[in-house]
Coordinates of C-alpha atoms in Angstrom, one line a residue:
Chain A
M1 CA -26.0 6.4 22.2
S2 CA -25.0 4.5 25.5
C3 CA -24.6 1.2 23.6
L4 CA -22.6 3.3 21.1
T5 CA -20.3 5.3 23.6
D6 CA -19.7 1.6 25.5
K7 CA -18.1 0.7 22.1
F8 CA -16.1 4.0 22.2
D9 CA -14.8 3.0 25.6
R10 CA -13.5 -0.1 24.7
L11 CA -12.1 1.0 21.5
R12 CA -10.2 3.5 23.7
A13 CA -9.0 1.1 26.3
T14 CA -6.4 -0.3 23.7
Y15 CA -4.7 2.6 22.8
P16 CA -2.3 4.4 25.4
P17 CA -3.9 7.0 27.4
E18 CA -1.7 9.6 26.5
M19 CA -2.8 9.1 22.3
N20 CA -6.5 9.9 23.2
S21 CA -6.3 12.3 20.0
S22 CA -5.3 8.9 17.5
L23 CA -8.6 7.5 18.5
V24 CA -10.3 9.8 15.7
L25 CA -10.2 7.5 12.9
P26 CA -10.9 4.3 14.6
L27 CA -14.1 6.0 16.2
L28 CA -15.1 7.3 12.8
H29 CA -14.9 3.8 11.2
L30 CA -16.7 2.3 14.0
M31 CA -19.3 5.2 13.7
L32 CA -19.7 4.4 9.9
R33 CA -20.0 0.5 10.4
E34 CA -23.2 1.3 12.6
K35 CA -24.7 4.1 10.4
G36 CA -23.5 3.8 7.0
H37 CA -22.8 7.0 6.4
L38 CA -21.4 9.9 8.7
T39 CA -22.7 13.5 9.3
E40 CA -21.4 16.9 10.8
S41 CA -23.1 16.1 13.8
D42 CA -21.5 12.3 14.1
A43 CA -18.1 14.4 13.9
I44 CA -19.3 16.6 16.5
F45 CA -20.3 13.7 18.9
I46 CA -16.7 12.2 18.6
A47 CA -15.3 15.4 19.1
D48 CA -17.1 15.8 22.7
Y49 CA -16.2 12.3 23.3
L50 CA -12.6 12.6 22.8
G51 CA -12.3 16.3 23.8
V52 CA -10.8 17.4 20.8
P53 CA -11.5 20.4 18.7
A54 CA -14.6 19.7 16.5
M55 CA -12.4 21.2 13.4
Q56 CA -10.3 18.4 13.6
V57 CA -13.0 15.4 13.5
K58 CA -15.1 17.3 10.8
E59 CA -11.4 18.0 8.8
A60 CA -10.6 13.9 9.0
L61 CA -14.5 13.4 8.0
T62 CA -14.1 15.0 4.9
W63 CA -10.7 13.9 3.9
Y64 CA -10.7 10.2 4.2
T65 CA -12.2 9.0 1.0
M66 CA -13.4 5.6 3.2
L67 CA -15.9 7.5 5.3
H68 CA -19.4 7.9 3.5
R69 CA -20.7 11.3 3.8
K70 CA -23.8 10.2 2.0
P71 CA -26.4 7.4 2.6
V72 CA -25.3 4.0 0.5
G73 CA -26.9 1.0 -0.4
K74 CA -26.8 -2.1 1.5
H75 CA -24.2 -3.6 -0.5
V76 CA -21.2 -1.4 -1.8
I77 CA -19.5 -2.0 -4.7
K78 CA -15.9 -0.5 -5.2
V79 CA -14.4 -1.2 -8.3
C80 CA -10.6 -0.9 -8.8
R81 CA -9.8 1.2 -11.9
N82 CA -6.1 1.6 -11.6
I83 CA -3.2 0.7 -13.8
A84 CA -3.3 -2.9 -13.3
C85 CA -6.9 -3.7 -13.1
S86 CA -7.4 -1.4 -16.2
L87 CA -4.8 -3.7 -18.0
M88 CA -6.9 -6.7 -17.2
G89 CA -10.4 -5.1 -18.2
A90 CA -11.5 -2.6 -15.4
E91 CA -13.1 -0.9 -18.0
R92 CA -15.1 -3.7 -19.1
I93 CA -16.2 -4.6 -15.6
I94 CA -17.1 -1.4 -14.8
D95 CA -19.4 -0.9 -18.3
Y96 CA -20.9 -4.3 -17.2
L97 CA -21.9 -3.3 -13.7
K98 CA -23.1 -0.3 -14.6
Q99 CA -25.5 -1.6 -17.0
K100 CA -26.2 -4.6 -14.9
L101 CA -27.4 -2.4 -11.9
G102 CA -28.7 0.5 -14.2
I103 CA -26.9 3.2 -12.4
E104 CA -24.0 5.1 -13.2
A105 CA -20.7 5.1 -11.0
G106 CA -21.5 6.9 -7.7
E107 CA -24.9 6.2 -7.6
T108 CA -27.3 4.0 -5.5
T109 CA -30.0 1.7 -7.0
P110 CA -33.3 3.0 -6.4
D111 CA -34.5 -0.1 -4.5
G112 CA -31.1 1.1 -1.8
R113 CA -29.5 -2.4 -2.6
F114 CA -26.4 -1.2 -4.2
T115 CA -23.9 1.4 -4.4
L116 CA -21.6 1.4 -7.5
L117 CA -18.4 3.3 -6.3
L118 CA -15.0 3.4 -8.4
V119 CA -11.8 3.3 -6.2
E120 CA -8.4 3.6 -7.1
C121 CA -5.4 0.5 -6.3
L122 CA -6.8 -2.2 -3.8
A123 CA -3.9 -3.9 -3.8
S124 CA -5.0 -6.8 -5.7
C125 CA -2.6 -6.2 -8.9
G126 CA -1.8 -9.9 -9.2
T127 CA -5.7 -11.1 -9.5
A128 CA -6.8 -8.1 -11.2
P129 CA -9.4 -7.0 -12.2
A130 CA -11.0 -6.8 -8.5
M131 CA -13.5 -5.3 -6.4
Q132 CA -14.8 -5.2 -3.0
V133 CA -18.4 -5.5 -2.3
S134 CA -18.8 -4.3 1.4
D135 CA -15.1 -5.2 2.4
T136 CA -15.2 -8.6 0.8
Y137 CA -12.5 -8.9 -1.9
H138 CA -13.6 -10.3 -5.4
E139 CA -10.8 -11.1 -7.9
N140 CA -10.1 -12.3 -11.3
L141 CA -13.5 -11.1 -12.4
D142 CA -15.4 -11.4 -15.5
E143 CA -18.9 -11.0 -16.4
A144 CA -19.9 -14.3 -15.0
R145 CA -18.3 -14.4 -11.9
I146 CA -20.2 -10.8 -11.5
D147 CA -23.4 -12.5 -12.0
H148 CA -22.6 -15.2 -9.4
I149 CA -21.5 -12.8 -7.2
L150 CA -24.6 -10.2 -7.4
K151 CA -26.9 -13.3 -7.5
E152 CA -25.6 -14.4 -3.9
L153 CA -26.2 -11.1 -2.5
S154 CA -29.6 -10.9 -0.7
Chain B
M1 CA 21.7 -25.2 -3.9
T2 CA 18.3 -24.1 -3.3
E3 CA 18.1 -20.2 -2.7
P4 CA 17.6 -19.0 0.7
R5 CA 14.0 -18.1 1.0
V6 CA 12.7 -15.6 4.0
F7 CA 9.2 -15.7 2.9
F8 CA 8.2 -18.3 0.5
N9 CA 9.5 -21.3 2.9
F10 CA 6.2 -23.2 3.5
G11 CA 3.4 -24.6 1.8
I12 CA 0.2 -22.7 2.0
T13 CA -2.7 -24.6 3.5
D14 CA -6.2 -23.8 5.6
D15 CA -4.2 -23.3 8.6
S16 CA -0.7 -22.3 7.5
H17 CA -1.2 -18.8 9.0
T18 CA -1.6 -19.9 12.4
L19 CA 0.5 -19.7 15.6
S20 CA 1.0 -23.4 16.0
A21 CA 1.6 -23.8 12.1
Y22 CA 4.6 -20.9 12.5
R23 CA 6.2 -22.4 15.6
G24 CA 6.2 -25.6 13.6
R25 CA 8.4 -24.2 11.3
G26 CA 10.7 -22.4 13.9
G27 CA 8.4 -19.6 14.3
Y28 CA 9.1 -17.0 17.6
Q29 CA 12.7 -18.9 17.9
A30 CA 14.3 -15.6 16.8
L31 CA 12.4 -13.3 19.5
E32 CA 13.5 -16.2 22.1
K33 CA 17.0 -16.0 20.9
A34 CA 17.1 -12.4 21.2
L35 CA 15.5 -11.9 24.5
R36 CA 17.5 -14.4 25.8
T37 CA 21.1 -14.0 24.6
M38 CA 21.2 -10.9 22.8
Q39 CA 21.3 -7.2 24.0
P40 CA 19.2 -4.6 22.2
L41 CA 22.2 -3.2 20.4
D42 CA 23.2 -6.5 19.3
V43 CA 19.7 -7.1 17.5
E44 CA 20.5 -3.4 15.7
K45 CA 24.0 -4.6 14.7
E46 CA 22.9 -7.8 13.0
V47 CA 20.0 -5.5 11.2
T48 CA 23.1 -3.2 9.9
T49 CA 25.5 -6.3 8.9
S50 CA 22.7 -7.6 7.0
G51 CA 22.7 -4.4 4.6
L52 CA 18.9 -4.8 4.5
R53 CA 17.5 -1.8 3.0
G54 CA 13.8 -0.8 3.5
R55 CA 11.1 -2.6 1.3
G56 CA 8.7 0.7 1.1
G57 CA 10.2 2.1 -2.1
A58 CA 12.6 4.3 -0.8
G59 CA 15.3 1.6 0.1
F60 CA 16.8 3.3 2.8
P61 CA 19.2 0.9 4.8
T62 CA 17.3 -0.1 8.1
G63 CA 20.0 -0.6 10.3
S64 CA 21.2 3.1 9.6
K65 CA 17.2 4.5 10.0
W66 CA 17.6 2.5 13.7
S67 CA 20.6 4.2 14.7
F68 CA 19.5 7.6 14.2
V69 CA 17.0 6.8 17.1
D70 CA 17.6 7.8 21.2
K71 CA 16.9 4.7 22.6
K72 CA 17.3 6.4 25.8
S73 CA 14.5 8.5 25.2
P74 CA 11.3 8.3 27.5
V75 CA 9.3 7.4 25.1
V76 CA 10.1 5.4 21.4
Y77 CA 7.6 4.4 18.9
L78 CA 7.6 1.9 16.2
C79 CA 5.0 2.1 13.4
C80 CA 4.9 -0.6 10.7
N81 CA 3.8 1.1 7.4
A82 CA 1.3 -1.4 6.2
D83 CA -0.6 1.3 4.0
E84 CA 0.1 -0.8 0.9
G85 CA -1.3 1.7 -2.0
E86 CA 1.2 2.1 -4.6
P87 CA -0.6 0.8 -7.6
G88 CA 1.2 -2.1 -9.0
T89 CA 2.0 -3.4 -5.1
F90 CA 0.6 -6.2 -3.4
K91 CA 3.3 -7.8 -1.7
D92 CA 2.5 -6.7 2.1
R93 CA -1.2 -8.5 1.3
W94 CA 0.5 -11.4 0.9
I95 CA 2.3 -11.4 4.7
F96 CA -0.7 -10.4 6.4
E97 CA -2.9 -13.4 4.6
H98 CA -0.3 -15.9 4.8
N99 CA 2.2 -15.4 7.8
S100 CA 1.1 -12.2 9.7
H101 CA 3.0 -14.0 12.5
Q102 CA 6.4 -13.6 10.6
L103 CA 5.2 -9.8 10.8
V104 CA 4.6 -9.6 14.6
E105 CA 7.5 -11.5 15.3
G106 CA 9.7 -8.9 13.5
V107 CA 7.8 -5.8 14.9
L108 CA 8.5 -7.3 18.5
L109 CA 12.6 -7.7 17.6
A110 CA 12.5 -4.3 16.1
A111 CA 10.6 -3.1 19.3
Y112 CA 13.1 -4.9 21.5
A113 CA 16.0 -3.3 19.5
L114 CA 14.8 0.4 19.7
N115 CA 13.4 0.0 23.3
V116 CA 9.6 0.8 22.3
R117 CA 6.5 0.0 24.5
H118 CA 4.0 0.4 22.1
A119 CA 4.3 -0.6 18.2
F120 CA 1.7 0.6 15.6
I121 CA 0.7 -1.1 12.6
Y122 CA -1.0 1.3 10.3
I123 CA -2.9 -0.8 7.8
R124 CA -5.0 0.0 4.9
G125 CA -8.4 0.6 5.6
E126 CA -9.6 -1.5 2.7
F127 CA -7.7 -4.8 3.9
D128 CA -10.2 -7.4 4.9
L129 CA -8.6 -10.6 4.8
S130 CA -5.4 -9.2 5.8
Y131 CA -6.9 -7.3 8.7
R132 CA -8.6 -10.4 10.1
R133 CA -5.3 -12.4 9.9
L134 CA -3.6 -10.1 11.7
L135 CA -5.9 -9.4 14.3
L136 CA -6.2 -13.3 14.6
A137 CA -2.4 -13.4 15.0
L138 CA -2.1 -10.9 17.7
E139 CA -4.8 -12.5 19.9
E140 CA -2.9 -15.9 19.1
A141 CA 0.2 -14.3 20.4
R142 CA -1.1 -12.3 23.3
E143 CA -2.5 -15.2 24.7
A144 CA 0.7 -17.4 24.0
G145 CA 2.7 -14.4 26.1
L146 CA 4.4 -13.4 23.0
V147 CA 2.9 -9.6 23.1
G148 CA 1.9 -7.5 26.1
E149 CA 3.3 -7.7 29.4
R150 CA 6.7 -9.3 30.1
I151 CA 7.4 -11.3 27.1
L152 CA 8.3 -14.9 27.2
G153 CA 8.9 -13.9 31.0
T154 CA 11.5 -11.5 30.6
E155 CA 11.7 -7.9 31.5
F156 CA 10.5 -7.0 27.9
S157 CA 6.7 -5.7 27.3
C158 CA 5.6 -4.7 24.1
D159 CA 1.7 -4.1 23.0
I160 CA 0.9 -4.0 19.2
I161 CA -1.8 -1.8 18.2
V162 CA -3.7 -2.1 14.7
H163 CA -4.7 1.3 13.2
Q164 CA -6.9 1.2 10.2
G165 CA -6.2 3.8 7.5
G166 CA -9.1 6.1 5.7
G167 CA -8.3 5.1 1.9
A168 CA -5.9 8.0 1.6
Y169 CA -2.9 6.7 -0.7
V170 CA -0.4 9.8 0.7
C171 CA -0.6 8.1 4.0
G172 CA 1.9 5.7 2.9
E173 CA 4.3 8.7 3.1
E174 CA 5.7 8.4 6.3
S175 CA 5.2 11.8 8.1
S176 CA 1.7 12.1 6.9
L177 CA 1.3 8.4 8.3
L178 CA 2.2 9.7 11.4
T179 CA -0.3 12.6 10.9
S180 CA -3.0 10.3 10.5
L181 CA -2.1 8.2 13.4
E182 CA -2.3 11.3 15.7
G183 CA -5.7 11.8 14.3
F184 CA -5.8 14.5 11.7
K185 CA -6.0 14.6 8.1
G186 CA -3.0 13.1 6.7
Y187 CA -0.7 16.2 5.8
P188 CA 3.0 15.5 5.2
K189 CA 5.3 17.2 7.2
N190 CA 8.5 19.1 6.3
K191 CA 11.6 17.2 6.9
P192 CA 13.9 17.6 9.1
P193 CA 13.3 17.0 11.7
F194 CA 13.2 13.6 10.8
P195 CA 10.7 10.9 12.7
A196 CA 13.7 9.2 14.4
V197 CA 14.0 12.6 16.0
K198 CA 10.6 13.9 16.3
G199 CA 7.9 11.5 15.1
L200 CA 4.4 10.6 16.6
Y201 CA 3.6 12.9 19.3
Q202 CA 6.9 14.6 19.1
A203 CA 8.9 11.2 20.2
P204 CA 11.4 9.7 18.4
T205 CA 9.8 7.0 16.0
V206 CA 10.8 4.8 13.0
I207 CA 8.5 4.0 10.6
N208 CA 9.1 0.4 8.8
N209 CA 7.7 -1.5 5.8
V210 CA 5.7 -4.5 6.7
E211 CA 8.1 -6.9 4.3
T212 CA 11.2 -4.7 6.1
L213 CA 10.1 -5.8 9.7
A214 CA 8.9 -9.3 8.7
T215 CA 12.4 -9.9 7.3
I216 CA 14.0 -9.3 10.9
P217 CA 13.4 -13.1 12.6
W218 CA 15.3 -14.5 9.7
I219 CA 18.2 -12.2 10.1
I220 CA 18.3 -12.7 13.7
T221 CA 18.0 -16.7 13.2
H222 CA 20.7 -16.9 10.6
G223 CA 22.9 -13.8 11.3
G224 CA 22.9 -10.4 9.6
G225 CA 26.0 -11.8 7.8
A226 CA 24.4 -14.6 6.2
Y227 CA 21.8 -12.2 4.7
A228 CA 24.2 -10.1 3.5
G229 CA 25.4 -12.7 1.6
I230 CA 22.5 -13.2 -0.5
G231 CA 21.6 -11.2 -3.8
A232 CA 23.1 -8.2 -5.1
Q233 CA 26.3 -6.5 -3.1
N234 CA 24.8 -3.2 -2.3
N235 CA 21.2 -4.0 -2.1
T236 CA 20.9 -7.3 -0.3
G237 CA 18.8 -10.2 0.5
T238 CA 15.6 -11.6 -0.9
K239 CA 12.8 -9.7 -2.2
L240 CA 9.2 -10.0 -2.6
F241 CA 8.5 -9.0 -6.5
G242 CA 4.7 -8.7 -7.5
I243 CA 4.1 -8.6 -11.4
S244 CA 1.0 -7.8 -12.6
G245 CA -0.2 -6.6 -16.1
H246 CA -0.1 -8.4 -19.4
V247 CA 1.5 -11.7 -18.4
N248 CA 0.3 -14.9 -18.3
K249 CA 0.8 -15.8 -14.8
P250 CA 0.8 -12.8 -12.8
G251 CA 1.6 -12.9 -8.9
I252 CA 4.2 -12.8 -6.0
H253 CA 7.7 -14.1 -6.4
E254 CA 10.6 -14.0 -3.9
R255 CA 13.9 -13.6 -5.5
P256 CA 17.2 -12.7 -4.4
T257 CA 17.9 -9.2 -5.4
G258 CA 20.1 -8.9 -8.6
Y259 CA 17.8 -11.4 -10.3
P260 CA 17.2 -10.6 -13.9
L261 CA 13.9 -8.5 -14.9
K262 CA 13.4 -10.3 -17.8
K263 CA 14.1 -13.8 -16.5
I264 CA 11.0 -13.0 -14.1
I265 CA 8.7 -11.7 -16.7
F266 CA 9.4 -14.6 -19.4
E267 CA 10.1 -17.4 -17.4
D268 CA 8.4 -17.5 -14.1
C269 CA 5.4 -15.1 -15.1
G270 CA 5.0 -17.5 -18.2
G271 CA 5.6 -14.3 -20.5
I272 CA 3.4 -11.8 -22.3
L273 CA -0.3 -12.7 -22.7
G274 CA -1.1 -14.0 -25.9
G275 CA 2.7 -14.3 -27.1
K276 CA 2.5 -10.5 -27.9
A277 CA 5.7 -8.5 -27.9
L278 CA 6.9 -6.5 -24.7
K279 CA 5.9 -2.9 -24.9
A280 CA 7.1 -1.3 -21.5
V281 CA 7.4 -2.4 -18.0
I282 CA 6.9 -0.2 -15.0
P283 CA 9.6 -1.5 -12.5
G284 CA 8.8 -0.4 -9.1
G285 CA 5.1 0.6 -8.6
S286 CA 3.3 3.4 -10.7
S287 CA 5.4 6.2 -9.8
T288 CA 8.7 4.9 -11.4
P289 CA 9.6 5.7 -14.5
V290 CA 8.4 3.5 -17.7
L291 CA 10.9 1.6 -19.5
K292 CA 10.6 0.3 -22.9
G293 CA 10.7 -3.5 -23.5
F294 CA 14.1 -3.3 -24.9
E295 CA 15.7 -1.0 -22.3
I296 CA 15.2 -4.3 -19.7
E297 CA 17.4 -6.7 -21.7
N298 CA 20.2 -6.1 -18.9
V299 CA 18.6 -5.3 -15.8
T300 CA 18.6 -6.8 -12.9
L301 CA 16.2 -6.5 -9.4
D302 CA 18.4 -4.3 -7.2
A303 CA 18.4 -0.7 -6.9
E304 CA 21.7 0.5 -8.7
S305 CA 20.6 -1.8 -12.1
V306 CA 17.2 -0.2 -12.2
I307 CA 18.5 3.2 -11.7
K308 CA 21.1 2.8 -14.2
A309 CA 18.6 1.7 -16.6
G310 CA 16.7 5.1 -16.0
S311 CA 13.8 3.8 -13.5
M312 CA 13.8 2.8 -9.9
L313 CA 13.3 -0.5 -8.0
G314 CA 10.6 1.2 -5.9
S315 CA 8.2 -1.3 -4.2
G316 CA 8.9 -4.1 -6.3
G317 CA 5.6 -3.8 -8.2
I318 CA 6.6 -4.7 -11.7
I319 CA 3.8 -3.5 -14.3
V320 CA 4.1 -5.6 -17.7
I321 CA 2.7 -3.8 -20.7
A322 CA 2.2 -5.3 -23.8
E323 CA 2.5 -4.2 -27.6
G324 CA -1.0 -2.8 -28.5
T325 CA -1.5 -1.0 -25.6
C326 CA -2.6 2.5 -25.9
M327 CA 0.0 4.6 -23.4
V328 CA -1.6 7.9 -23.7
R329 CA -4.8 6.3 -22.2
L330 CA -2.6 4.2 -19.9
L331 CA -1.2 7.3 -18.5
Q332 CA -4.7 8.8 -18.0
V333 CA -5.4 6.2 -15.4
L334 CA -2.5 7.2 -13.6
T335 CA -2.7 11.0 -13.6
R336 CA -6.6 10.7 -12.7
F337 CA -5.0 8.7 -9.4
Y338 CA -2.2 11.4 -8.5
A339 CA -4.8 14.2 -8.8
H340 CA -7.4 12.2 -6.7
E341 CA -4.9 11.4 -4.2
S342 CA -2.8 14.9 -3.9
C343 CA -3.7 15.7 -0.4
G344 CA -4.1 19.5 -1.2
Q345 CA -1.1 20.8 1.0
C346 CA 1.0 22.0 -1.7
T347 CA 0.2 24.3 -4.3
P348 CA 2.2 22.9 -7.2
C349 CA 1.0 19.1 -6.2
R350 CA -2.4 20.3 -6.1
E351 CA -2.9 22.2 -8.9
G352 CA -0.3 20.5 -11.1
T353 CA -1.5 17.2 -10.7
A354 CA -5.3 18.2 -11.4
W355 CA -3.6 20.5 -14.5
M356 CA -1.7 17.3 -15.6
D357 CA -5.1 15.2 -15.6
K358 CA -7.1 17.9 -17.4
V359 CA -4.5 18.6 -20.1
I360 CA -4.1 14.4 -20.5
G361 CA -7.9 14.3 -20.5
R362 CA -8.2 16.8 -23.0
I363 CA -5.9 14.7 -25.4
V364 CA -8.0 11.8 -25.0
A365 CA -11.0 13.2 -25.6
G366 CA -9.6 14.4 -29.1
Q367 CA -9.0 18.0 -28.3
G368 CA -5.4 18.1 -27.6
V369 CA -3.9 21.0 -29.0
K370 CA -0.2 21.7 -30.2
G371 CA 2.0 22.5 -27.1
D372 CA 0.1 20.2 -25.0
L373 CA 3.4 17.9 -24.4
E374 CA 5.6 21.0 -23.8
R375 CA 3.1 22.1 -21.2
L376 CA 3.0 18.9 -19.6
E377 CA 6.6 18.8 -19.3
A378 CA 6.4 22.3 -17.7
V379 CA 4.2 21.2 -15.3
T380 CA 6.0 18.1 -14.0
S381 CA 9.4 20.5 -13.7
G382 CA 7.0 22.8 -11.7
I383 CA 6.0 20.0 -9.4
M384 CA 9.1 18.5 -8.9
G385 CA 11.6 18.9 -5.8
N386 CA 9.0 21.8 -4.8
T387 CA 6.4 20.1 -2.5
V388 CA 6.5 18.7 1.1
C389 CA 6.4 15.0 0.3
A390 CA 7.4 12.7 -2.6
L391 CA 3.4 12.6 -3.9
G392 CA 4.2 15.4 -6.3
D393 CA 7.4 13.8 -7.7
A394 CA 5.5 10.6 -7.9
A395 CA 2.7 12.0 -10.2
S396 CA 5.4 13.7 -12.2
M397 CA 7.8 11.0 -12.9
P398 CA 5.3 8.9 -15.0
V399 CA 4.0 12.2 -17.0
A400 CA 7.6 12.8 -17.9
S401 CA 8.6 9.5 -18.6
F402 CA 5.3 8.3 -20.6
I403 CA 5.9 11.4 -22.9
K404 CA 9.6 10.9 -23.0
K405 CA 9.7 7.4 -24.2
F406 CA 6.4 7.2 -26.1
R407 CA 6.4 10.9 -27.6
D408 CA 5.2 9.7 -31.1
E409 CA 2.1 8.2 -29.7
F410 CA 1.2 11.3 -27.8
E411 CA 1.8 13.4 -31.0
Y412 CA -0.2 11.2 -33.3
Y413 CA -3.5 11.4 -30.6
I414 CA -3.1 15.0 -30.5
E415 CA -2.7 15.5 -34.4
H416 CA -5.3 13.0 -35.2
G417 CA -7.7 13.1 -32.1
R418 CA -7.3 9.4 -31.8
S419 CA -5.3 6.7 -30.5
M420 CA -2.8 5.0 -32.7
F421 CA -3.8 1.7 -31.0
D422 CA -7.8 2.5 -30.8
G423 CA -7.6 3.0 -26.8
R424 CA -6.5 -0.2 -25.9
L425 CA -5.9 -0.8 -22.4
E426 CA -6.9 -4.4 -22.3
I427 CA -5.2 -7.0 -24.6

């Protein structure tokens, strides 16, 4: 964990010292990037590091939807299902992805490569339908583009 | 005469987002001017004179918001609300991706006016390129002495900290944003006290939208009076409008306020997909009441005109819906969203949004029963005005307005157990 606390220290130095508590979410994000998903013991680790109540960090962990609490695949596909994407074919895109990956939304492929998640508005309404694959935005989607995107991923 | 442009005033190239490009088109000269020739109060006065109203959705006058802050307080915080999450809204992303420096300069000008040492940009956790472009801009600005200690060699120092959200829509509500920034789950708080009095860590705090802050450099360069001369009288300036849905050319357009809504849809965005008729428009992000096609005839894009038509200008996210779309299933997309995003603090919203989603879900499944529409209306009135923050109202307004405007479609769905339009969302 010493390598992780070094990263924690560097992040902490960018906030004013009186705002120690503000580091809860940035540290959860940092840890998520390191570990892929977070558990209760990760929350306690952060609470101990910051000297804030464990309950505060646990509440944050269970409340923010970006913080995965279950293992996810190597590539996390987040497809927008909100209004503008729906008007432009999000349901078709979601069905295509489910069929292509052979999983339902919320599931991970047996080989651990892909997790398919449905998310709310990604602010890609002008370039709908849209999805993110491990943070990267892919917009103006159609079946051919999805084929291409998935093929490019290792 | 060409219309003045606050945002769309340069050509986008591979490096038009960099510091040297921004400086090449006059960037940071407003900061230079303010720090060398203006007192902080002068900056606030220009903003007040400009008539600028907040671009996040509520439309509160920016100068007034700033005037409520006690600048002599030992600590004043500035938070830029970049948690762009209102469905149909994608304008702040444009600013981040193409001109983060304009936002950075605006944050610095506001910080100077408000005596702020630490400013925060609370940015959506999902944003990727936007986030990277912002970090790059801040790094460039720091190296050039534009952010940090003794900016441009003056007594003014200001650090800007970028804070990523965790994927919660409610954190775009200002008190929720502050709770989140303090390291907690983002529960909104009752007002008063307003953030200008007791905000982040109990210190006076100003929260402004990305577009609002990015407009300040133009106002300082050209003067508040010049800005007040653009657009509609009580809702001045230009605004970024994001048009999405069933139009031929969706995208962001900068237009003076008071611009005809019909013109932006039919001329700037090339009209409706497939030459279909216009069925409905949601004019200011998904929370604003829906308007029927014929109701937008004389609507102009300023707060008063849209209110007169029965909706709100909101964030400027215009969602266009073509004839042939199933409004019942479209409403389900929204009720599912609000039920998912309700933070859980207030009973009327937590229970009400879930209840509305269940009833709409049952109608869509063909199992609606007589009285469901009255039940939905009763739930909306039970939520509205009875919650700490505006999410409850935001969830109720689409339900109330969809049922009011398209009641025959809902009644048909309940009676026949199926959609009048084959459940179509995509055209």
